[in-house]
Coordinates of C-alpha atoms in Angstrom, one line a residue:
M1 CA 8.5 13.2 -51.1
S2 CA 6.1 13.3 -54.0
L3 CA 6.5 16.2 -56.5
H4 CA 4.0 18.0 -58.8
F5 CA 5.0 19.0 -62.3
Q6 CA 3.0 21.1 -64.8
H7 CA 3.4 21.3 -68.5
D8 CA 1.3 22.3 -71.5
V9 CA 1.9 18.9 -73.1
L10 CA 3.0 15.7 -71.5
V11 CA 4.5 13.1 -73.9
I12 CA 4.8 9.6 -72.5
G13 CA 7.4 7.9 -74.7
S14 CA 10.6 9.1 -76.3
G15 CA 10.7 7.3 -79.6
A16 CA 10.0 8.5 -83.2
A17 CA 6.4 9.4 -82.5
G18 CA 7.0 11.2 -79.2
L19 CA 10.0 13.2 -80.3
T20 CA 8.4 14.2 -83.6
L21 CA 5.3 15.6 -81.8
A22 CA 7.5 17.4 -79.3
L23 CA 9.6 19.0 -82.1
T24 CA 6.6 19.9 -84.2
L25 CA 4.7 21.7 -81.5
P26 CA 5.2 25.5 -81.1
S27 CA 8.3 26.6 -79.1
H28 CA 6.3 28.6 -76.6
L29 CA 4.7 25.5 -75.1
R30 CA 6.2 23.7 -72.1
I31 CA 6.7 20.1 -73.1
A32 CA 7.8 17.1 -71.0
V33 CA 9.0 13.9 -72.8
L34 CA 9.2 10.9 -70.5
S35 CA 11.4 7.8 -71.0
K36 CA 11.0 4.9 -68.6
G37 CA 14.6 4.0 -69.0
D38 CA 17.5 5.6 -70.9
L39 CA 16.2 7.7 -73.8
S40 CA 17.6 5.2 -76.4
N41 CA 15.8 2.2 -74.9
G42 CA 12.8 2.3 -77.3
S43 CA 12.1 0.4 -80.5
T44 CA 12.9 3.3 -82.8
Y45 CA 16.6 3.2 -82.0
W46 CA 16.8 -0.5 -83.1
A47 CA 14.8 -0.2 -86.3
Q48 CA 17.0 -1.3 -89.2
G49 CA 15.0 -1.2 -92.5
G50 CA 13.7 2.3 -93.2
V51 CA 10.6 4.4 -93.9
A52 CA 8.2 3.6 -96.7
A53 CA 7.1 6.6 -98.7
V54 CA 6.3 7.7 -102.3
L55 CA 9.5 9.4 -103.3
D56 CA 10.6 8.3 -106.7
D57 CA 8.9 9.6 -109.9
T58 CA 8.2 6.0 -111.0
D59 CA 6.2 5.3 -107.9
T60 CA 2.7 6.5 -107.1
V61 CA 0.4 7.1 -104.1
E62 CA -2.1 4.6 -105.7
S63 CA 0.6 1.9 -105.8
H64 CA 1.6 2.4 -102.2
V65 CA -2.0 2.4 -101.1
A66 CA -2.7 -0.8 -103.1
D67 CA 0.3 -2.6 -101.7
T68 CA -0.7 -1.7 -98.1
L69 CA -4.3 -2.8 -98.6
D70 CA -3.1 -6.1 -100.1
A71 CA -0.8 -6.8 -97.2
G72 CA -3.5 -5.9 -94.7
A73 CA -5.6 -8.8 -95.9
G74 CA -8.8 -6.8 -96.4
L75 CA -8.8 -5.2 -93.0
C76 CA -7.0 -1.9 -93.6
R77 CA -9.1 1.3 -93.4
E78 CA -8.6 2.8 -96.8
D79 CA -9.1 6.3 -95.6
A80 CA -6.3 5.9 -93.0
V81 CA -4.0 4.2 -95.6
R82 CA -4.6 7.0 -98.1
F83 CA -4.1 9.7 -95.4
T84 CA -0.8 8.2 -94.4
V85 CA 0.6 7.7 -97.8
E86 CA -0.5 11.1 -99.1
H87 CA 1.4 12.7 -96.3
S88 CA 4.5 10.5 -96.6
R89 CA 6.6 12.7 -98.8
E90 CA 6.2 15.8 -96.6
A91 CA 7.0 13.7 -93.5
I92 CA 10.2 12.4 -95.1
Q93 CA 11.1 16.0 -96.2
W94 CA 10.7 17.1 -92.6
L95 CA 13.1 14.4 -91.5
I96 CA 15.6 15.4 -94.1
D97 CA 15.3 19.0 -92.9
Q98 CA 16.0 17.9 -89.4
G99 CA 19.3 16.4 -90.7
V100 CA 18.6 12.7 -90.7
P101 CA 21.6 11.2 -92.7
F102 CA 19.7 9.0 -95.1
T103 CA 21.9 6.9 -97.5
R104 CA 22.4 8.8 -100.8
E105 CA 22.2 7.4 -104.3
D106 CA 25.4 6.9 -106.3
E107 CA 26.4 9.4 -109.0
T108 CA 25.4 7.1 -111.9
A109 CA 21.8 7.0 -110.7
L110 CA 21.7 10.7 -110.2
E111 CA 22.9 11.3 -113.7
D112 CA 20.1 9.1 -114.9
G113 CA 17.6 11.4 -113.2
G114 CA 17.1 9.2 -110.2
F115 CA 16.0 10.2 -106.7
E116 CA 18.7 11.8 -104.5
F117 CA 18.6 9.1 -101.8
H118 CA 18.9 5.4 -102.2
L119 CA 15.6 3.5 -102.0
T120 CA 15.4 -0.2 -101.2
R121 CA 12.5 -2.7 -101.5
E122 CA 11.0 -4.9 -98.8
G123 CA 8.3 -7.6 -98.6
G124 CA 4.9 -6.6 -99.9
H125 CA 6.1 -3.5 -101.8
S126 CA 5.9 -3.4 -105.6
H127 CA 8.4 -0.6 -105.9
R128 CA 11.6 0.5 -104.3
R129 CA 10.3 3.1 -101.8
I130 CA 12.1 2.5 -98.5
I131 CA 14.4 5.4 -97.7
H132 CA 17.0 4.3 -95.2
A133 CA 20.3 5.1 -93.4
A134 CA 22.3 1.9 -94.4
D135 CA 20.8 -0.8 -92.0
A136 CA 20.6 1.4 -88.9
T137 CA 17.8 3.8 -89.9
G138 CA 16.2 3.9 -86.5
A139 CA 19.4 4.9 -84.8
A140 CA 20.0 7.6 -87.4
I141 CA 16.5 9.1 -87.0
F142 CA 16.5 8.8 -83.2
N143 CA 19.9 10.4 -82.7
T144 CA 19.0 13.3 -85.0
L145 CA 15.6 14.0 -83.4
L146 CA 17.1 13.6 -79.9
E147 CA 19.8 16.1 -80.8
Q148 CA 17.2 18.5 -82.0
A149 CA 15.1 18.1 -78.9
R150 CA 18.0 18.7 -76.6
G151 CA 18.5 22.0 -78.4
R152 CA 15.0 23.2 -77.6
S153 CA 14.7 25.0 -74.2
N154 CA 10.9 24.3 -74.0
I155 CA 11.4 20.5 -74.2
E156 CA 12.2 18.7 -71.0
L157 CA 13.6 15.2 -71.5
L158 CA 13.1 13.1 -68.4
E159 CA 14.7 9.6 -68.1
Q160 CA 13.9 6.8 -65.7
R161 CA 10.3 7.9 -65.4
V162 CA 7.7 5.1 -65.5
A163 CA 4.0 6.2 -66.0
V164 CA 1.8 4.3 -63.6
D165 CA -1.6 5.5 -64.6
L166 CA -3.4 8.3 -66.3
I167 CA -5.3 10.9 -64.3
T168 CA -8.8 11.6 -65.6
E169 CA -11.7 13.7 -64.3
R170 CA -13.7 10.5 -63.9
R171 CA -11.0 8.9 -61.8
L172 CA -11.1 11.9 -59.5
G173 CA -14.9 11.8 -59.2
L174 CA -15.3 15.0 -61.2
E175 CA -17.8 16.0 -63.9
G176 CA -16.5 15.0 -67.3
E177 CA -14.0 12.6 -68.8
R178 CA -10.9 14.7 -69.7
C179 CA -7.4 13.4 -69.2
L180 CA -5.5 15.7 -66.8
G181 CA -2.1 14.1 -66.6
A182 CA -0.4 11.0 -65.2
Y183 CA 1.1 9.6 -62.1
V184 CA 4.7 8.8 -62.8
L185 CA 7.3 6.8 -60.9
D186 CA 10.8 8.4 -60.6
R187 CA 13.0 5.4 -60.5
T188 CA 16.0 7.3 -59.1
R189 CA 14.0 8.5 -56.1
G190 CA 11.5 5.7 -55.8
E191 CA 8.6 8.2 -55.5
V192 CA 5.5 8.6 -57.6
D193 CA 5.1 12.2 -58.9
T194 CA 2.1 13.9 -60.3
F195 CA 2.4 15.3 -63.8
T196 CA -0.5 17.5 -65.0
A197 CA -0.9 18.9 -68.5
R198 CA -3.4 20.4 -70.9
F199 CA -2.8 17.6 -73.4
V200 CA -1.4 14.1 -72.8
I201 CA 0.1 11.9 -75.5
L202 CA 0.7 8.1 -75.3
A203 CA 3.7 7.2 -77.5
T204 CA 4.8 4.2 -75.5
G205 CA 5.3 1.7 -78.4
G206 CA 3.8 -1.8 -78.6
A207 CA 3.5 -5.0 -76.5
A208 CA 5.8 -7.6 -78.1
K209 CA 7.4 -8.4 -74.7
V210 CA 4.2 -10.3 -74.0
Y211 CA 5.9 -13.1 -76.0
L212 CA 8.9 -15.2 -74.9
Y213 CA 10.8 -14.5 -78.1
T214 CA 10.8 -11.0 -79.4
S215 CA 12.9 -8.6 -81.5
N216 CA 11.8 -5.7 -79.2
P217 CA 13.7 -4.0 -76.4
D218 CA 12.7 -4.8 -72.8
G219 CA 10.4 -1.8 -72.5
A220 CA 7.8 -2.9 -75.1
C221 CA 5.2 -3.8 -72.5
G222 CA 2.0 -2.3 -73.8
D223 CA 2.0 0.4 -71.1
G224 CA 0.1 3.0 -73.2
I225 CA -2.5 0.5 -74.3
A226 CA -3.1 -0.7 -70.7
M227 CA -3.3 2.8 -69.3
A228 CA -5.7 3.9 -72.0
W229 CA -8.0 0.9 -71.4
R230 CA -8.1 1.6 -67.7
A231 CA -8.9 5.3 -68.5
G232 CA -11.9 4.3 -70.6
C233 CA -10.5 4.0 -74.2
R234 CA -11.5 1.4 -76.7
V235 CA -8.8 -0.9 -78.2
G236 CA -8.9 -2.5 -81.6
N237 CA -7.4 -5.5 -83.5
L238 CA -5.1 -6.7 -80.7
E239 CA -5.2 -10.2 -82.0
F240 CA -2.9 -9.2 -84.9
N241 CA 0.6 -9.5 -83.5
Q242 CA 3.3 -9.5 -86.2
F243 CA 6.1 -12.0 -85.9
H244 CA 9.3 -10.9 -87.7
P245 CA 10.4 -13.9 -89.7
T246 CA 14.1 -13.4 -89.2
C247 CA 15.6 -12.9 -85.8
L248 CA 19.2 -14.2 -85.3
Y249 CA 19.2 -17.6 -83.7
H250 CA 22.2 -17.7 -81.3
P251 CA 22.3 -18.4 -77.6
Q252 CA 24.1 -15.1 -76.9
A253 CA 22.2 -12.9 -79.4
K254 CA 19.3 -11.3 -77.4
S255 CA 16.5 -10.0 -79.7
F256 CA 18.7 -9.2 -82.7
L257 CA 16.6 -8.6 -85.8
V258 CA 18.0 -9.3 -89.2
T259 CA 16.4 -6.6 -91.4
E260 CA 13.8 -7.5 -94.0
A261 CA 16.0 -5.6 -96.5
V262 CA 18.4 -8.6 -96.6
R263 CA 15.6 -10.5 -98.3
G264 CA 14.7 -7.4 -100.3
E265 CA 18.2 -7.3 -101.7
G266 CA 18.2 -11.0 -102.7
G267 CA 18.6 -13.0 -99.5
L268 CA 17.2 -16.5 -99.7
L269 CA 15.6 -18.6 -97.0
K270 CA 16.9 -22.2 -96.8
L271 CA 16.6 -25.4 -94.8
P272 CA 19.6 -27.0 -93.1
N273 CA 20.3 -29.0 -96.3
G274 CA 20.5 -25.8 -98.4
E275 CA 17.0 -26.3 -100.0
R276 CA 14.9 -23.2 -100.6
F277 CA 11.3 -23.5 -99.3
M278 CA 9.5 -20.2 -99.7
P279 CA 8.5 -20.8 -103.4
R280 CA 6.4 -23.7 -102.1
F281 CA 4.3 -21.3 -100.0
D282 CA 3.9 -18.1 -102.1
E283 CA 4.7 -17.0 -105.6
R284 CA 6.5 -14.0 -104.2
A285 CA 8.8 -16.4 -102.3
E286 CA 11.1 -14.4 -99.9
L287 CA 9.3 -11.2 -100.7
A288 CA 5.9 -12.4 -99.5
P289 CA 4.4 -10.4 -96.6
R290 CA 5.8 -11.2 -93.2
D291 CA 2.9 -13.2 -91.9
I292 CA 3.2 -15.7 -94.8
V293 CA 7.0 -15.9 -94.4
A294 CA 6.8 -16.4 -90.6
R295 CA 4.1 -19.1 -90.9
A296 CA 6.2 -20.9 -93.5
I297 CA 9.3 -20.9 -91.3
D298 CA 7.2 -22.0 -88.3
H299 CA 5.7 -24.8 -90.5
E300 CA 9.1 -26.1 -91.7
M301 CA 10.6 -25.9 -88.2
K302 CA 7.8 -28.0 -86.8
R303 CA 7.6 -30.4 -89.7
L304 CA 11.3 -31.2 -89.6
G305 CA 11.9 -30.7 -85.8
I306 CA 14.6 -28.2 -86.5
D307 CA 15.6 -25.2 -84.2
C308 CA 16.0 -22.6 -87.0
V309 CA 16.2 -22.0 -90.8
Y310 CA 18.9 -20.1 -92.7
L311 CA 18.9 -16.7 -94.4
D312 CA 21.6 -16.7 -97.1
I313 CA 22.9 -13.6 -98.9
S314 CA 26.5 -14.9 -99.4
H315 CA 26.0 -15.2 -103.1
K316 CA 26.1 -11.4 -103.3
P317 CA 29.5 -9.6 -103.5
A318 CA 31.2 -9.2 -100.1
D319 CA 31.6 -5.4 -100.6
F320 CA 27.9 -5.1 -101.4
I321 CA 26.9 -6.9 -98.2
K322 CA 29.2 -4.9 -96.0
S323 CA 28.1 -1.6 -97.4
H324 CA 24.4 -2.3 -97.4
F325 CA 24.2 -4.2 -94.1
P326 CA 27.1 -3.1 -91.9
T327 CA 25.2 -3.5 -88.7
V328 CA 24.0 -7.1 -89.5
Y329 CA 27.5 -8.0 -90.8
E330 CA 29.3 -6.7 -87.7
R331 CA 26.8 -8.2 -85.2
C332 CA 26.9 -11.6 -86.9
L333 CA 30.6 -11.5 -87.1
G334 CA 30.7 -11.0 -83.4
F335 CA 29.0 -14.3 -83.0
G336 CA 31.4 -16.1 -85.4
I337 CA 29.1 -15.8 -88.5
D338 CA 30.6 -14.2 -91.6
I339 CA 27.5 -13.5 -93.7
T340 CA 29.6 -12.9 -96.8
R341 CA 30.4 -16.6 -96.7
Q342 CA 27.8 -18.2 -94.4
A343 CA 24.1 -18.3 -94.1
I344 CA 22.5 -16.7 -91.0
P345 CA 20.5 -18.9 -88.6
V346 CA 17.1 -17.3 -88.0
V347 CA 13.8 -17.9 -86.2
P348 CA 10.5 -15.9 -86.1
A349 CA 10.0 -13.6 -83.1
A350 CA 7.3 -11.2 -81.9
H351 CA 7.9 -7.9 -83.5
Y352 CA 5.0 -5.5 -83.9
T353 CA 1.6 -4.9 -82.3
C354 CA -0.8 -4.1 -85.2
G355 CA -3.7 -3.2 -83.0
G356 CA -3.8 -0.7 -80.2
V357 CA -5.8 2.3 -78.8
V358 CA -8.6 3.4 -81.1
V359 CA -7.8 6.9 -82.5
D360 CA -9.0 9.2 -85.3
R361 CA -6.7 10.7 -87.9
C362 CA -5.6 13.3 -85.4
G363 CA -4.5 10.7 -82.9
R364 CA -7.4 11.5 -80.5
T365 CA -8.6 8.7 -78.3
D366 CA -12.1 8.3 -76.6
V367 CA -10.9 10.4 -73.7
P368 CA -10.7 14.2 -74.3
G369 CA -7.2 15.6 -74.1
L370 CA -5.6 12.2 -74.5
Y371 CA -3.8 11.2 -77.8
A372 CA -2.1 8.0 -78.9
I373 CA 0.4 7.8 -81.7
G374 CA 2.8 5.3 -83.1
E375 CA 2.6 1.6 -82.3
T376 CA 0.4 2.3 -79.2
S377 CA -2.4 3.4 -81.5
F378 CA -4.9 1.7 -83.8
T379 CA -5.3 3.9 -86.8
G380 CA -6.5 1.3 -89.3
L381 CA -3.4 1.6 -91.4
H382 CA -2.0 -1.9 -90.9
G383 CA -5.1 -4.0 -91.1
A384 CA -4.4 -7.7 -90.4
N385 CA -0.7 -7.4 -91.2
R386 CA 1.6 -4.5 -91.2
M387 CA 3.5 -4.0 -94.4
A388 CA 7.3 -3.5 -93.9
S389 CA 8.4 0.1 -93.1
N390 CA 4.9 1.6 -92.9
S391 CA 5.2 1.8 -89.1
L392 CA 7.8 4.5 -88.8
L393 CA 5.9 6.5 -91.5
E394 CA 2.8 6.2 -89.3
C395 CA 4.7 7.7 -86.4
F396 CA 5.7 10.8 -88.3
V397 CA 2.4 11.4 -90.1
Y398 CA 0.2 11.0 -87.1
A399 CA 2.5 12.9 -84.7
R400 CA 2.3 15.8 -87.1
S401 CA -1.4 15.5 -87.4
A402 CA -1.9 15.4 -83.6
C403 CA 0.3 18.4 -83.3
N404 CA -2.0 20.4 -85.7
D405 CA -5.0 19.3 -83.6
I406 CA -3.4 20.3 -80.3
V407 CA -2.5 23.8 -81.7
A408 CA -6.1 24.2 -83.0
N409 CA -7.4 23.6 -79.5
L410 CA -4.9 25.4 -77.3
N411 CA -7.2 28.3 -76.5
R412 CA -10.0 25.9 -75.4
V413 CA -8.1 24.0 -72.7
D414 CA -7.0 25.4 -69.3
M415 CA -4.2 23.9 -67.1
P416 CA -5.7 21.3 -64.7
S417 CA -5.8 22.4 -61.1
D418 CA -6.4 20.7 -57.7
V419 CA -5.1 17.3 -58.8
P420 CA -4.3 15.1 -55.7
C421 CA -0.9 13.6 -55.2
W422 CA -0.3 9.8 -55.4
D423 CA -1.3 8.1 -52.1
A424 CA 1.2 5.6 -50.9
S425 CA 0.2 5.6 -47.3
Q426 CA -1.3 2.2 -47.3
V427 CA 1.4 0.2 -49.0
T428 CA 4.7 -1.3 -47.9
D429 CA 8.0 -2.5 -49.4
S430 CA 7.8 -6.0 -50.8
D431 CA 10.2 -8.8 -50.0
E432 CA 8.6 -11.1 -52.5
D433 CA 9.9 -9.8 -55.8
V434 CA 10.4 -13.4 -56.9
I435 CA 6.6 -13.6 -57.4
I436 CA 6.9 -10.8 -60.0
A437 CA 9.7 -12.6 -61.8
H438 CA 7.8 -15.9 -61.8
N439 CA 4.6 -14.4 -63.1
W440 CA 6.5 -12.5 -65.8
D441 CA 8.0 -15.7 -67.0
E442 CA 4.8 -17.7 -66.9
L443 CA 2.9 -15.0 -68.8
R444 CA 5.4 -14.8 -71.7
R445 CA 5.6 -18.6 -72.0
F446 CA 1.9 -19.4 -72.2
M447 CA 1.4 -16.5 -74.6
W448 CA 4.1 -17.9 -76.9
D449 CA 2.7 -21.5 -76.7
Y450 CA -1.0 -20.6 -76.9
V451 CA -1.4 -17.3 -78.6
G452 CA 1.5 -17.5 -81.1
I453 CA 1.9 -17.8 -84.8
V454 CA -0.7 -20.7 -85.1
R455 CA -3.6 -20.8 -82.7
T456 CA -6.6 -23.1 -81.7
N457 CA -9.7 -22.6 -79.6
K458 CA -8.3 -24.9 -76.9
R459 CA -5.0 -23.0 -76.7
L460 CA -6.8 -19.7 -76.4
Q461 CA -9.1 -21.0 -73.7
R462 CA -6.1 -22.2 -71.7
A463 CA -4.4 -18.8 -72.1
Q464 CA -7.5 -17.0 -71.0
H465 CA -7.8 -19.1 -67.8
R466 CA -4.2 -18.6 -66.9
V467 CA -4.1 -14.9 -67.5
R468 CA -7.2 -14.3 -65.3
L469 CA -5.4 -16.1 -62.4
L470 CA -2.3 -14.0 -63.0
L471 CA -4.3 -10.8 -63.1
D472 CA -5.9 -11.6 -59.7
E473 CA -2.4 -12.2 -58.2
I474 CA -1.0 -9.1 -59.7
D475 CA -3.9 -6.9 -58.6
E476 CA -3.5 -8.2 -55.0
F477 CA 0.2 -7.5 -55.1
Y478 CA -0.3 -4.0 -56.7
S479 CA -2.8 -3.0 -54.0
N480 CA -0.5 -3.9 -51.1
Y481 CA 3.1 -3.0 -52.1
K482 CA 5.0 0.0 -53.4
V483 CA 5.2 0.1 -57.2
S484 CA 8.3 -0.7 -59.1
R485 CA 9.1 -0.7 -62.8
D486 CA 8.8 -4.5 -62.9
L487 CA 5.5 -4.5 -61.2
I488 CA 4.1 -1.7 -63.3
E489 CA 5.2 -3.5 -66.5
L490 CA 3.9 -6.9 -65.4
R491 CA 0.5 -5.3 -64.5
N492 CA 0.3 -3.7 -67.9
L493 CA 1.5 -6.6 -69.9
A494 CA -0.9 -9.1 -68.2
L495 CA -3.8 -6.7 -69.0
V496 CA -2.8 -6.4 -72.6
A497 CA -2.3 -10.1 -72.9
E498 CA -5.9 -10.6 -71.7
L499 CA -7.1 -8.1 -74.3
M500 CA -5.1 -9.9 -77.0
I501 CA -6.6 -13.3 -76.0
N502 CA -10.2 -11.9 -75.9
S503 CA -9.7 -10.3 -79.3
A504 CA -8.4 -13.6 -80.8
M505 CA -11.3 -15.6 -79.4
R506 CA -13.7 -13.2 -81.1
R507 CA -12.2 -13.8 -84.5
H508 CA -13.7 -16.9 -86.0
E509 CA -11.6 -17.0 -89.2
S510 CA -7.9 -16.9 -90.3
R511 CA -6.9 -13.6 -91.6
G512 CA -3.5 -12.0 -91.9
L513 CA -1.5 -12.5 -88.7
H514 CA -4.3 -14.3 -86.9
Y515 CA -4.1 -18.0 -88.1
T516 CA -6.2 -20.6 -86.3
L517 CA -6.5 -24.3 -87.1
D518 CA -10.2 -24.3 -86.0
Y519 CA -11.2 -21.6 -88.5
P520 CA -8.7 -21.9 -91.4
D521 CA -10.8 -20.0 -93.9
Q522 CA -11.3 -16.3 -94.3
L523 CA -14.8 -14.8 -93.9
A524 CA -16.4 -13.0 -96.8
E525 CA -16.7 -9.7 -94.7
A526 CA -13.7 -8.2 -93.0
R527 CA -14.5 -6.6 -89.6
D528 CA -12.3 -5.0 -87.0
T529 CA -12.3 -6.4 -83.4
I530 CA -13.2 -3.5 -81.1
L531 CA -13.2 -4.0 -77.3
T532 CA -14.9 -1.4 -75.2
P533 CA -14.2 -1.0 -71.4
T534 CA -16.9 -0.7 -68.8
P535 CA -18.2 1.9 -68.2
T536 CA -18.3 3.2 -71.8
P537 CA -16.6 6.6 -72.0
Q538 CA -19.1 9.4 -72.8
A539 CA -16.8 11.1 -75.4
Q540 CA -15.9 9.5 -78.7
P541 CA -13.3 10.6 -81.3
S542 CA -14.9 12.9 -83.8
A543 CA -13.8 14.5 -87.1
C544 CA -10.7 16.6 -86.9
D545 CA -11.1 20.3 -86.8

């Protein structure tokens, strides 16, 4: 039996962005936070490096802004960059106030007038400005915010809930465009419930699972991007998919990322013969932005026909390695690799979706009442290449900004009424789940082969042809059978793949993360790639109140 739930605010996604918003909203509001698996299944929990912010007296807002603009290859929106960086310190202070156990500086540094917490440096940054909790920052932040959320009686945390689609006035044939809620699959009951709310927030993360090799957890399927597109929202810059240069290469190591901070603390990239190669590609060597490092590794692997390269920090003292990188040390040791004595075999893997749903600085989308925050959104912060550790910062800054906008508009929005329940009367159970598994595998393989680190027109055309065939198959399957998590995710991932391909085909240059052999040069003018669904939504994001 289908159920109907009402809340003031519906947050789809339980990572850093979603939990920050829920915790920042007034305590008298009824808030639902949905997780499509266990609460800890999102990308936040697995983030290792840290959060970039201007915290030390030797650092400046201008320096952080300049570094971000440089890494973004001319495509960052400077107003978004400046807005994010200017609010970085207060966002970090909020996390400290919540009790996040960031790594503290040693007594010597404090006596010298240093910052209270240890700051590290990562690729693209000109200063040490990454605040972290050893090499498990995401887990420390997530566990702290989750504990806080569990202590709030107005926040309802709901696991095993998979959002199927957004409910809008247009979808129901009503006047207007407002988002009224979402249809949500309860995996434990196998029923699709109706959630209505005055405000809906998409905080579902990115879409790196569109690629065969990724550092992301299984849930990174672009759900929020796909749902927003179907609801009438524009998307931007989806051709820019960041490949993390260093994922552990081992047959039993599924999606384990070796933090960028290893290179920040002196780790060197080497070929199988022990030769360094990054100085040949960039004067910053191992500290070059991720797109340069990933392309260099990809180039060397293809040039030499090797399966991986090696990241070596064994020249550092063993105690230093174990204290700074306990997670990496223990995980590698479990696979028989002692990083205090041996180099780590690594390969690039899809890591971060730089584009997403077009929003303003309050996180508002083209559909009234619908917000997108975190990796789901396109704010203009990252440009053509995300700089390390800016992503978590974006989650906190824009979640807090969206909160302020929601509070300012509380008295203007009533609770939706007369929203119909999900209609499952015309569908049946499927006995052909093998089709879903086959389509899933096919999609991820051709995206890796044709829309990967290096692209060509021919590869993109092949990918476009294949994804259209897949979408037709998936739509037919979706129309006739009961929904499951696998089907919902496949439907969303295939749609986002098409949007990525179409975005890549529109960019006739190489810039940042988008590198094509057919257009190796960069155009004089940097322009965003904005795709608009049909019909065009009537409402567009405006200036924040």
